Amino acid sequence: MALYRQGTYSPLIMHLQCAIDLSNAEIAALESFEASAETVPAGRQLDREGEQHNGAYIVQAGWAMRHKDLSDGRRQILDFVLPGDVLGIEGSVLRRADHSVTALTELQVSRFTFDGLESLLRQQPRLVAALVWQSACQRAVFAEHLVSLGRRSACERVAHLLLEVWRRLKMRGLAPDHAFRMPVTQVILADALGLSVVHMNRSLRQLARDGLVEKNRDCVTIIDLPGLVGIAAFDAGYLNETPMPDETQAALDRFCVTGLIPMRA
Amino acid sequence: MALYRQGTYSPLIMHLQCAIDLSNAEIAALESFEASAETVPAGRQLDREGEQHNGAYIVQAGWAMRHKDLSDGRRQILDFVLPGDVLGIEGSVLRRADHSVTALTELQVSRFTFDGLESLLRQQPRLVAALVWQSACQRAVFAEHLVSLGRRSACERVAHLLLEVWRRLKMRGLAPDHAFRMPVTQVILADALGLSVVHMNRSLRQLARDGLVEKNRDCVTIIDLPGLVGIAAFDAGYLNETPMPDETQAALDRFCVTGLIPMRA
DNA sequence: CGCTAGGTTGAATACGCTCAAAGATCGTGG
DNA sequence: CCACGATCTTTGAGCGTATTCAACCTAGCG
């Protein structure tokens, strides 16, 4: 099963490596944890806002979106789910999903149970910190999206989103150069950026006309990186791309969990 | 020291009670954990985006804001920090704050160390789940704000925010009826809702003219609750106000931590 | 070949912004 | 106690970004 390129790590491991120097034992434990995978068809709704979480997954391949829908048809996409993202862990503390998750493409996912996670974390307690780190990153992305929707112009938003996706893919080893696959229509982009489709299109054409980026069908090509970074005022700090310095790694180890005990009566 | 009304619980305990039936031992442990408090003057910046977290606090009284500032002066407020909120826990996994936090009024805060938190959680492991729950609630609030900024009109945004704040205060025992204190200028509101001050004012006046809500200086009064809920299409589900049903409480206990071990080399 | 989903463009409209100025309210000091 | 300055609120007028509506184009697919 070739979920990702041979001879390299899974997207999840790649991502966590950005925060922590994973030991060989930790890598091996993660690899066996995400060994099996199942296919989810494009368009399938993995979670529905207001309903119980539909299990927990690691996304291995494909794109999904987190979104909320208003009763009158308006929709806001909160974020794109990329390979290496973990879904549904909140299910352990929230009885209802606060947003929906829908597959944008066919997905490969490794489903896991809380019991399975429990024993993984009991074996490798530092991974607790790694997962907490990933969830903190998630929140930082939401925060940056709030800035885009609240205070950036249409072109700034588009530029910022494309750069964000590019960097996030890069962290997972999925964007070797200045071009990457982004299997997302302009309708979807518009709903992610709080714009109308028409204006989304015009902004995209504008950026292309200015020689900054191009997006044809599924493929985004960054033509003028400094220019794009400039108009988006993009600062990748919030993505936490660089490994923590040693002192902070030590601090991270503080909250290592020795074990998790099931307390069901 | 009367940080909150005598004979009742602290805002944090009130809030956590929304999720979990805290035992007497857990309540006592929390009360001693937040026994001491210090004063922070209005306007003081508690955290600065991009810099290291400035310790961890429980807010006992007063308002603060989470925000991000662009280099050209634009500002987006992500969320208001209310009594009962815990700040700075992310400092354990992130080396830099992804957003700033600034006091809007004078604050009473209980500062704590990670060592102190560690021993609290070792004594009362179910509180781990409670804190994870609070942080999940935080993310749900961000998500709802994304919907507001991306897809709601100015009046809808204002109505939605006022209702949200009202419910959040209510959960902490700080809004007995349909009126509450909101020590926030229109400039601040505008930056929270992605609007200009002028338009913020017009929207507020509009809502008052329609007999829905009024805001004079510090005090918000909800005049027509159903009407306000209607135009905001407000659904409080995302705030997780209602205690989990028994079955879910059991699930919540799954991730109880038996202990935390400091692993600093 | 025709259907469908997605992309592109124009024209008119509207929501929210900027600029500008005047009115409240509050704290402070004379 | 009143005057003053600072901050906040309110209102008007004109403008601009983004929306809506509508039509046409393009590519992929049965």
Coordinates of C-alpha atoms (C1' of nucleotides) in Angstrom, one line a residue:
Chain A
M1 CA 0.0 0.0 0.0
A2 CA 1.7 3.1 -1.2
L3 CA -0.1 5.9 0.6
Y4 CA 2.8 8.2 0.2
R5 CA 6.1 8.2 -1.5
Q6 CA 8.3 5.3 -0.6
G7 CA 11.5 5.9 1.4
T8 CA 10.0 8.8 3.2
Y9 CA 7.8 9.3 6.2
S10 CA 4.0 9.7 6.3
P11 CA 2.6 13.2 6.2
L12 CA 1.7 13.0 9.8
I13 CA 5.2 12.1 10.8
M14 CA 6.6 14.8 8.5
H15 CA 4.4 17.3 10.2
L16 CA 5.2 16.3 13.8
Q17 CA 8.9 16.4 12.9
C18 CA 8.5 20.1 12.5
A19 CA 7.9 20.4 16.2
I20 CA 9.8 17.5 17.8
D21 CA 12.7 15.3 17.0
L22 CA 10.8 12.0 17.0
S23 CA 12.8 9.0 18.2
N24 CA 13.0 5.9 16.1
A25 CA 10.7 4.2 18.5
E26 CA 8.2 7.0 18.2
I27 CA 8.3 6.9 14.4
A28 CA 7.9 3.1 14.4
A29 CA 5.0 3.4 16.8
L30 CA 3.3 6.0 14.6
E31 CA 3.9 4.0 11.4
S32 CA 2.3 0.9 12.8
F33 CA -0.5 3.1 14.2
E34 CA -1.3 4.4 10.7
A35 CA -0.5 1.3 8.8
S36 CA -4.0 0.4 7.6
A37 CA -6.1 2.7 5.5
E38 CA -9.5 2.9 3.9
T39 CA -10.8 4.9 1.0
V40 CA -13.4 7.6 1.4
P41 CA -15.2 8.8 -1.8
A42 CA -15.1 12.5 -2.8
G43 CA -18.0 14.4 -1.4
R44 CA -18.6 12.1 1.6
Q45 CA -19.4 14.0 4.7
L46 CA -17.1 12.7 7.5
D47 CA -18.6 14.8 10.3
R48 CA -21.8 16.8 10.4
E49 CA -22.1 19.9 12.6
G50 CA -24.3 19.3 15.6
E51 CA -24.1 15.5 15.3
Q52 CA -21.8 13.1 17.1
H53 CA -18.3 12.8 15.8
N54 CA -18.1 10.0 13.3
G55 CA -14.9 8.4 14.7
A56 CA -11.3 9.6 14.4
Y57 CA -9.0 9.5 11.4
I58 CA -5.6 10.4 10.2
V59 CA -5.8 11.7 6.7
Q60 CA -3.1 10.0 4.5
A61 CA -4.0 11.3 1.1
G62 CA -6.5 13.7 -0.5
W63 CA -8.2 16.9 0.6
A64 CA -11.1 17.7 2.8
M65 CA -12.7 20.8 4.2
R66 CA -14.0 21.9 7.6
H67 CA -17.1 24.0 7.1
K68 CA -20.2 25.4 8.7
D69 CA -23.4 25.9 6.8
L70 CA -26.2 28.4 7.5
S71 CA -29.8 27.5 7.0
D72 CA -30.2 29.9 4.1
G73 CA -27.5 28.2 2.0
R74 CA -24.6 30.4 2.9
R75 CA -21.5 28.5 3.7
Q76 CA -18.2 29.3 5.3
I77 CA -15.2 27.0 4.9
L78 CA -13.0 27.2 8.0
D79 CA -10.0 25.4 6.7
F80 CA -8.7 22.8 4.4
V81 CA -7.7 19.4 5.8
L82 CA -4.5 18.1 4.2
P83 CA -2.7 14.8 4.4
G84 CA -1.1 14.4 7.9
D85 CA -4.0 16.1 9.7
V86 CA -5.8 14.3 12.4
L87 CA -9.6 14.5 12.6
G88 CA -12.1 13.8 15.3
I89 CA -10.0 13.8 18.4
E90 CA -12.3 16.5 19.9
G91 CA -14.9 13.7 19.9
S92 CA -13.4 12.7 23.2
V93 CA -14.5 15.8 24.9
L94 CA -17.3 17.2 22.8
R95 CA -20.6 15.4 22.4
R96 CA -21.4 17.2 19.1
A97 CA -19.2 18.3 16.3
D98 CA -19.0 22.1 16.1
H99 CA -18.4 22.0 12.4
S100 CA -18.8 19.7 9.5
V101 CA -16.0 17.9 7.6
T102 CA -16.5 16.9 3.9
A103 CA -14.1 15.1 1.6
L104 CA -13.2 17.3 -1.4
T105 CA -11.4 14.4 -3.2
E106 CA -11.2 10.8 -2.7
L107 CA -9.4 10.3 0.6
Q108 CA -7.2 7.7 2.2
V109 CA -7.7 7.7 5.9
S110 CA -6.4 5.6 8.8
R111 CA -9.3 5.2 11.2
F112 CA -8.4 4.7 14.8
T113 CA -10.2 4.2 18.1
F114 CA -9.7 6.1 21.3
D115 CA -8.6 2.8 22.9
G116 CA -6.0 2.4 20.2
L117 CA -4.8 6.0 20.7
E118 CA -4.7 5.4 24.4
S119 CA -2.3 2.5 24.1
L120 CA -0.2 4.3 21.5
L121 CA 0.2 7.3 23.9
R122 CA 0.9 5.0 26.8
Q123 CA 3.8 3.5 24.9
Q124 CA 5.0 6.8 23.6
P125 CA 4.0 9.6 26.0
R126 CA 5.9 12.3 24.2
L127 CA 3.3 12.0 21.3
V128 CA 0.7 13.6 23.6
A129 CA 2.7 16.8 23.4
A130 CA 3.0 16.3 19.7
L131 CA -0.7 16.0 19.2
V132 CA -1.4 19.0 21.5
W133 CA 1.1 20.9 19.4
Q134 CA -0.7 20.0 16.2
S135 CA -4.0 21.1 17.7
A136 CA -2.4 24.4 18.8
C137 CA -1.2 24.9 15.2
Q138 CA -4.8 24.3 14.0
R139 CA -6.0 27.1 16.2
A140 CA -3.3 29.4 14.9
V141 CA -4.5 28.7 11.4
F142 CA -8.0 29.6 12.4
A143 CA -6.7 32.8 13.9
E144 CA -4.9 33.8 10.8
H145 CA -8.0 33.1 8.7
L146 CA -9.9 35.5 11.0
V147 CA -7.4 38.2 10.1
S148 CA -7.9 37.4 6.4
L149 CA -11.7 37.5 6.5
G150 CA -11.9 40.5 8.8
R151 CA -9.1 42.8 7.5
R152 CA -7.6 41.7 4.2
S153 CA -8.8 42.7 0.7
A154 CA -9.9 40.0 -1.8
C155 CA -6.5 39.8 -3.5
E156 CA -4.6 39.7 -0.2
R157 CA -6.8 36.9 1.0
V158 CA -6.2 34.8 -2.1
A159 CA -2.5 35.4 -2.0
H160 CA -2.3 34.6 1.6
L161 CA -4.3 31.4 1.3
L162 CA -2.3 30.1 -1.6
L163 CA 0.9 30.7 0.3
E164 CA -0.5 29.1 3.5
V165 CA -1.5 26.0 1.6
W166 CA 1.9 25.8 -0.1
R167 CA 3.8 26.1 3.2
R168 CA 1.5 23.6 4.9
L169 CA 2.0 21.1 2.1
K170 CA 5.8 21.7 2.2
M171 CA 5.9 20.9 5.9
R172 CA 4.4 17.5 5.0
G173 CA 6.8 16.8 2.1
L174 CA 4.0 17.4 -0.5
A175 CA 5.2 20.5 -2.3
P176 CA 8.8 20.1 -3.5
D177 CA 9.0 23.3 -5.5
H178 CA 6.9 26.4 -6.3
A179 CA 4.0 24.4 -7.8
F180 CA 1.5 22.2 -6.1
R181 CA -1.8 20.4 -6.6
M182 CA -4.8 22.1 -5.2
P183 CA -7.9 20.2 -6.2
V184 CA -10.3 22.9 -5.3
T185 CA -12.8 24.8 -7.4
Q186 CA -13.3 28.6 -7.4
V187 CA -16.6 28.1 -5.7
I188 CA -14.8 26.3 -2.8
L189 CA -12.1 29.0 -2.7
A190 CA -14.8 31.7 -2.5
D191 CA -16.5 30.0 0.4
A192 CA -13.2 29.7 2.2
L193 CA -12.4 33.4 1.7
G194 CA -15.8 34.9 2.3
L195 CA -16.1 36.1 -1.3
S196 CA -18.5 35.6 -4.2
V197 CA -17.4 33.2 -6.9
V198 CA -17.4 36.1 -9.4
H199 CA -15.1 38.2 -7.3
M200 CA -13.0 35.2 -6.5
N201 CA -12.4 34.7 -10.2
R202 CA -11.6 38.3 -10.8
S203 CA -9.0 38.3 -7.9
L204 CA -7.4 35.2 -9.3
R205 CA -7.2 36.7 -12.7
Q206 CA -5.8 39.9 -11.3
L207 CA -3.0 38.0 -9.5
A208 CA -2.2 36.1 -12.7
R209 CA -2.2 39.3 -14.8
D210 CA 0.3 40.8 -12.3
G211 CA 2.5 37.8 -12.8
L212 CA 2.3 36.5 -9.2
V213 CA 0.5 33.1 -9.2
E214 CA -1.5 31.0 -11.6
K215 CA -4.1 28.4 -10.9
N216 CA -5.3 26.1 -13.7
R217 CA -7.8 23.5 -12.7
D218 CA -5.9 21.6 -10.0
C219 CA -2.5 23.1 -10.2
V220 CA -1.2 26.2 -8.5
T221 CA 2.1 27.7 -9.7
I222 CA 3.8 30.5 -7.8
I223 CA 5.5 32.7 -10.4
D224 CA 6.8 35.6 -8.3
L225 CA 7.2 34.4 -4.7
P226 CA 8.5 37.7 -3.2
G227 CA 5.8 39.6 -4.9
L228 CA 3.1 37.3 -3.6
V229 CA 4.5 37.3 -0.1
G230 CA 4.6 41.1 -0.4
I231 CA 1.0 41.7 -1.3
A232 CA -0.2 39.1 1.2
A233 CA 2.1 40.4 3.9
F234 CA 2.7 36.7 4.6
D235 CA 4.6 35.7 7.7
A236 CA 4.7 32.0 8.1
G237 CA 5.4 32.2 11.8
Y238 CA 2.0 31.0 12.7
L239 CA 2.6 27.7 11.0
N240 CA 5.4 26.7 13.4
E241 CA 7.5 25.4 10.5
T242 CA 10.8 25.5 12.3
P243 CA 11.7 22.9 14.9
M244 CA 11.7 24.2 18.4
P245 CA 15.1 25.2 19.8
D246 CA 16.5 22.7 22.4
E247 CA 15.3 24.7 25.4
T248 CA 11.8 24.7 24.2
Q249 CA 11.9 21.0 23.3
A250 CA 12.7 20.5 27.0
A251 CA 9.7 22.6 28.0
L252 CA 7.6 20.6 25.6
D253 CA 8.5 17.4 27.4
R254 CA 7.0 18.8 30.6
F255 CA 3.6 17.7 29.7
C256 CA 4.3 14.1 28.9
V257 CA 1.7 11.8 30.0
T258 CA 2.7 8.7 31.8
G259 CA -0.4 6.8 31.0
L260 CA -4.1 7.1 30.3
I261 CA -6.6 5.2 32.3
P262 CA -10.0 4.3 31.1
M263 CA -12.4 5.2 33.8
R264 CA -15.7 4.0 32.4
A265 CA -17.6 2.9 35.4
Chain B
M1 CA -10.4 38.9 48.7
A2 CA -13.7 39.0 46.9
L3 CA -12.8 38.2 43.3
Y4 CA -16.3 37.1 42.6
R5 CA -19.6 37.0 44.4
Q6 CA -19.5 35.2 47.8
G7 CA -21.3 32.0 48.2
T8 CA -20.8 31.0 44.6
Y9 CA -18.1 29.4 42.6
S10 CA -15.3 31.1 40.6
P11 CA -16.0 31.8 36.9
L12 CA -13.6 29.0 35.9
I13 CA -15.4 26.5 38.1
M14 CA -18.8 27.7 36.8
H15 CA -17.6 27.3 33.3
L16 CA -16.1 23.8 33.7
Q17 CA -19.3 22.7 35.5
C18 CA -21.0 23.2 32.1
A19 CA -19.1 20.2 30.9
I20 CA -18.4 18.0 33.9
D21 CA -20.0 17.4 37.3
L22 CA -17.0 18.4 39.3
S23 CA -16.5 16.5 42.6
N24 CA -16.1 18.4 45.8
A25 CA -12.5 17.4 45.8
E26 CA -12.0 18.8 42.3
I27 CA -13.7 22.0 43.3
A28 CA -11.6 22.4 46.4
A29 CA -8.4 21.7 44.4
L30 CA -9.4 24.3 41.8
E31 CA -10.3 26.8 44.5
S32 CA -7.0 26.5 46.2
F33 CA -5.2 26.6 42.8
E34 CA -6.8 30.0 42.0
A35 CA -6.7 31.3 45.5
S36 CA -4.2 34.1 44.9
A37 CA -4.7 36.9 42.5
E38 CA -2.8 39.9 41.2
T39 CA -4.0 43.0 39.4
V40 CA -3.2 43.9 35.9
P41 CA -3.9 47.5 34.7
A42 CA -6.1 48.1 31.7
G43 CA -4.2 48.3 28.5
R44 CA -1.4 46.1 29.6
Q45 CA -0.3 43.6 26.9
L46 CA -0.2 40.1 28.5
D47 CA 1.2 38.4 25.4
R48 CA 2.7 39.7 22.2
E49 CA 2.4 37.9 18.9
G50 CA 5.6 36.3 17.9
E51 CA 7.2 36.5 21.3
Q52 CA 7.4 34.0 24.1
H53 CA 4.3 33.5 26.2
N54 CA 4.4 35.6 29.3
G55 CA 3.3 32.9 31.7
A56 CA -0.1 31.4 32.3
Y57 CA -3.1 32.8 34.0
I58 CA -6.7 32.3 35.0
V59 CA -8.7 35.4 34.5
Q60 CA -10.8 36.1 37.6
A61 CA -12.3 39.5 36.7
G62 CA -12.2 42.0 33.9
W63 CA -12.0 41.7 30.1
A64 CA -9.2 41.2 27.7
M65 CA -8.9 40.6 24.0
R66 CA -7.0 38.2 21.8
H67 CA -5.8 40.0 18.6
K68 CA -3.5 40.2 15.7
D69 CA -2.1 43.4 14.3
L70 CA -0.9 44.0 10.7
S71 CA 2.1 46.2 10.1
D72 CA 0.0 48.9 8.4
G73 CA -2.2 49.4 11.5
R74 CA -5.1 47.1 10.6
R75 CA -6.1 45.0 13.6
Q76 CA -8.3 42.0 14.0
I77 CA -9.7 41.0 17.3
L78 CA -10.1 37.2 17.4
D79 CA -12.1 36.9 20.6
F80 CA -12.8 38.5 24.0
V81 CA -11.3 36.9 27.1
L82 CA -13.8 36.7 29.9
P83 CA -13.5 35.8 33.6
G84 CA -13.0 32.0 33.9
D85 CA -10.8 31.8 30.8
V86 CA -7.4 30.3 31.0
L87 CA -4.6 32.0 29.2
G88 CA -1.1 30.9 28.1
I89 CA -1.4 27.1 28.4
E90 CA -0.3 26.9 24.7
G91 CA 3.0 28.2 26.0
S92 CA 3.8 24.6 26.9
V93 CA 3.9 23.5 23.3
L94 CA 4.5 26.7 21.2
R95 CA 7.6 28.7 21.5
R96 CA 6.0 31.9 20.3
A97 CA 2.5 33.3 20.8
D98 CA 0.5 33.2 17.6
H99 CA -1.5 36.2 18.7
S100 CA -1.4 39.0 21.2
V101 CA -3.5 39.4 24.4
T102 CA -4.3 42.8 25.8
A103 CA -6.2 43.8 28.9
L104 CA -9.3 45.9 28.0
T105 CA -10.1 46.7 31.7
E106 CA -8.2 46.3 34.9
L107 CA -7.9 42.5 35.4
Q108 CA -7.6 40.2 38.3
V109 CA -5.6 37.2 37.3
S110 CA -4.3 34.1 39.1
R111 CA -0.9 33.4 37.7
F112 CA 0.2 29.8 37.8
T113 CA 3.3 27.8 36.8
F114 CA 3.4 24.7 34.7
D115 CA 4.8 22.9 37.7
G116 CA 1.8 24.0 39.8
L117 CA -0.6 22.9 37.0
E118 CA 1.3 19.6 36.8
S119 CA 0.7 18.8 40.5
L120 CA -3.0 20.0 40.3
L121 CA -3.6 17.6 37.4
R122 CA -1.7 14.8 39.1
Q123 CA -4.1 15.1 42.0
Q124 CA -7.2 15.6 40.0
P125 CA -6.7 13.9 36.6
R126 CA -10.2 14.5 35.4
L127 CA -9.4 18.2 35.2
V128 CA -7.2 17.4 32.2
A129 CA -10.3 16.5 30.3
A130 CA -11.9 19.7 31.6
L131 CA -9.1 21.9 30.3
V132 CA -9.1 20.1 27.0
W133 CA -12.8 20.7 26.8
Q134 CA -12.3 24.4 27.5
S135 CA -9.8 24.6 24.7
A136 CA -12.1 22.8 22.3
C137 CA -14.8 25.4 23.2
Q138 CA -12.3 28.1 22.4
R139 CA -11.7 26.7 19.0
A140 CA -15.5 26.4 18.4
V141 CA -15.8 30.1 19.2
F142 CA -13.1 30.9 16.6
A143 CA -15.0 28.8 14.1
E144 CA -18.2 30.7 14.7
H145 CA -16.4 34.0 14.3
L146 CA -15.1 32.8 11.0
V147 CA -18.7 32.4 9.9
S148 CA -19.5 35.8 11.1
L149 CA -16.7 37.6 9.3
G150 CA -17.0 35.5 6.1
R151 CA -20.7 35.2 5.6
R152 CA -22.8 37.5 7.9
S153 CA -23.9 41.0 7.3
A154 CA -22.9 43.8 9.6
C155 CA -26.1 43.7 11.7
E156 CA -26.1 39.9 11.8
R157 CA -22.5 40.0 13.1
V158 CA -23.3 42.5 15.9
A159 CA -26.4 40.7 17.0
H160 CA -24.5 37.4 17.0
L161 CA -21.6 38.7 19.0
L162 CA -23.8 40.3 21.6
L163 CA -25.7 37.1 22.0
E164 CA -22.5 35.1 22.2
V165 CA -21.0 37.3 24.9
W166 CA -24.3 37.2 26.8
R167 CA -24.4 33.4 26.8
R168 CA -20.7 33.0 27.7
L169 CA -21.2 35.4 30.6
K170 CA -24.2 33.4 31.7
M171 CA -22.3 30.2 31.7
R172 CA -19.9 31.8 34.2
G173 CA -22.7 33.2 36.4
L174 CA -22.0 36.7 35.3
A175 CA -25.2 37.7 33.5
P176 CA -28.2 37.0 35.6
D177 CA -30.8 38.6 33.3
H178 CA -31.0 40.1 29.9
A179 CA -28.6 42.9 30.6
F180 CA -24.8 42.7 31.2
R181 CA -21.7 44.8 31.4
M182 CA -19.6 44.9 28.3
P183 CA -16.8 47.4 28.8
V184 CA -15.8 47.7 25.1
T185 CA -15.8 50.7 22.8
Q186 CA -17.2 50.7 19.3
V187 CA -13.7 50.9 18.0
I188 CA -13.0 47.6 19.7
L189 CA -16.3 46.1 18.5
A190 CA -15.5 47.2 15.0
D191 CA -12.1 45.5 15.1
A192 CA -13.7 42.3 16.4
L193 CA -16.3 42.2 13.6
G194 CA -14.2 43.3 10.7
L195 CA -16.1 46.6 10.2
S196 CA -15.3 50.3 10.3
V197 CA -16.2 52.2 13.4
V198 CA -18.7 54.2 11.5
H199 CA -20.5 51.2 10.1
M200 CA -20.3 49.6 13.5
N201 CA -22.1 52.6 15.0
R202 CA -24.8 52.5 12.3
S203 CA -25.4 48.8 12.8
L204 CA -25.8 49.3 16.5
R205 CA -28.2 52.2 16.0
Q206 CA -30.1 50.1 13.6
L207 CA -30.6 47.3 16.1
A208 CA -31.6 49.8 18.7
R209 CA -34.1 51.5 16.3
D210 CA -35.6 48.1 15.6
G211 CA -36.1 47.5 19.3
L212 CA -33.7 44.6 19.6
V213 CA -30.7 45.6 21.7
E214 CA -29.2 48.7 23.2
K215 CA -25.7 49.4 24.2
N216 CA -24.9 52.5 26.3
R217 CA -21.3 52.9 27.3
D218 CA -20.6 49.7 29.2
C219 CA -24.1 48.1 29.5
V220 CA -25.8 46.0 26.9
T221 CA -29.5 45.4 27.3
I222 CA -31.3 42.8 25.2
I223 CA -34.8 44.1 24.5
D224 CA -36.2 41.6 22.1
L225 CA -34.5 38.3 22.6
P226 CA -36.4 36.3 20.1
G227 CA -36.0 39.0 17.5
L228 CA -32.3 39.3 18.1
V229 CA -31.8 35.5 18.0
G230 CA -33.8 35.6 14.7
I231 CA -31.7 38.1 12.8
A232 CA -28.5 36.6 14.0
A233 CA -29.7 33.0 13.3
F234 CA -28.1 32.4 16.7
D235 CA -27.7 28.8 17.7
A236 CA -25.8 28.4 21.0
G237 CA -24.8 24.8 20.4
Y238 CA -21.2 25.7 19.7
L239 CA -20.8 27.1 23.2
N240 CA -21.5 23.7 24.8
E241 CA -23.7 25.2 27.5
T242 CA -25.5 22.1 28.5
P243 CA -23.8 19.4 30.6
M244 CA -22.9 16.3 28.7
P245 CA -25.4 13.4 29.1
D246 CA -24.1 10.6 31.3
E247 CA -22.9 8.5 28.4
T248 CA -20.7 11.2 27.1
Q249 CA -19.4 12.0 30.5
A250 CA -18.2 8.5 30.6
A251 CA -16.5 8.9 27.3
L252 CA -14.9 12.1 28.6
D253 CA -13.3 10.1 31.4
R254 CA -11.5 8.1 28.9
F255 CA -8.7 10.5 28.5
C256 CA -8.0 10.9 32.1
V257 CA -4.3 11.3 32.8
T258 CA -2.9 9.3 35.7
G259 CA 0.0 11.6 36.1
L260 CA 2.4 14.0 34.4
I261 CA 6.1 13.4 34.5
P262 CA 8.6 16.2 34.1
M263 CA 11.1 14.9 31.6
R264 CA 13.5 17.8 31.6
A265 CA 16.9 16.1 31.1
Chain C
dC1 C1' -22.4 15.1 -29.7
dG2 C1' -24.7 17.1 -26.1
dC3 C1' -24.8 17.5 -21.2
dT4 C1' -22.9 19.2 -17.0
dA5 C1' -19.7 21.4 -14.0
dG6 C1' -16.7 24.9 -13.8
dG7 C1' -14.6 29.3 -15.4
dT8 C1' -14.9 34.1 -17.4
dT9 C1' -16.7 38.5 -18.4
dG10 C1' -20.0 42.7 -18.4
dA11 C1' -23.3 45.8 -16.3
dA12 C1' -25.9 47.5 -12.5
dT13 C1' -26.5 47.6 -7.7
dA14 C1' -25.5 47.6 -2.7
dC15 C1' -23.1 47.3 1.4
dG16 C1' -19.7 49.0 3.8
dC17 C1' -15.7 52.4 3.7
dT18 C1' -13.5 57.0 4.0
dC19 C1' -13.6 61.7 5.0
dA20 C1' -15.4 65.2 7.7
dA21 C1' -17.5 67.5 11.3
dA22 C1' -20.2 67.9 15.3
dG23 C1' -22.2 66.2 19.7
dA24 C1' -21.6 63.4 24.2
dT25 C1' -19.3 61.9 28.1
dC26 C1' -15.6 61.5 31.4
dG27 C1' -11.6 62.6 33.9
dT28 C1' -8.7 66.1 35.4
dG29 C1' -7.1 70.2 37.1
dG30 C1' -7.7 75.1 37.8
Chain D
dC1 C1' -17.7 73.7 40.7
dC2 C1' -16.7 74.6 36.3
dA3 C1' -13.7 74.5 32.3
dC4 C1' -11.0 72.0 29.5
dG5 C1' -9.1 68.2 26.8
dA6 C1' -9.4 63.6 25.4
dT7 C1' -12.0 59.9 24.1
dC8 C1' -16.0 58.0 22.3
dT9 C1' -20.3 58.4 19.7
dT10 C1' -23.2 60.0 16.1
dT11 C1' -24.5 61.7 11.6
dG12 C1' -24.0 63.2 6.6
dA13 C1' -22.0 62.8 1.9
dG14 C1' -19.5 60.6 -1.6
dC15 C1' -16.9 56.7 -3.1
dG16 C1' -15.2 52.0 -3.9
dT17 C1' -15.0 47.2 -3.3
dA18 C1' -17.5 43.3 -3.7
dT19 C1' -22.2 41.5 -4.9
dT20 C1' -25.9 40.0 -7.9
dC21 C1' -27.7 38.9 -12.2
dA22 C1' -27.0 37.3 -16.6
dA23 C1' -24.8 35.5 -20.4
dC24 C1' -21.3 33.0 -22.7
dC25 C1' -17.2 30.0 -22.9
dT26 C1' -14.5 25.8 -22.0
dA27 C1' -13.3 21.2 -20.8
dG28 C1' -14.4 16.6 -19.5
dC29 C1' -17.5 12.8 -20.0
dG30 C1' -21.2 9.6 -21.1

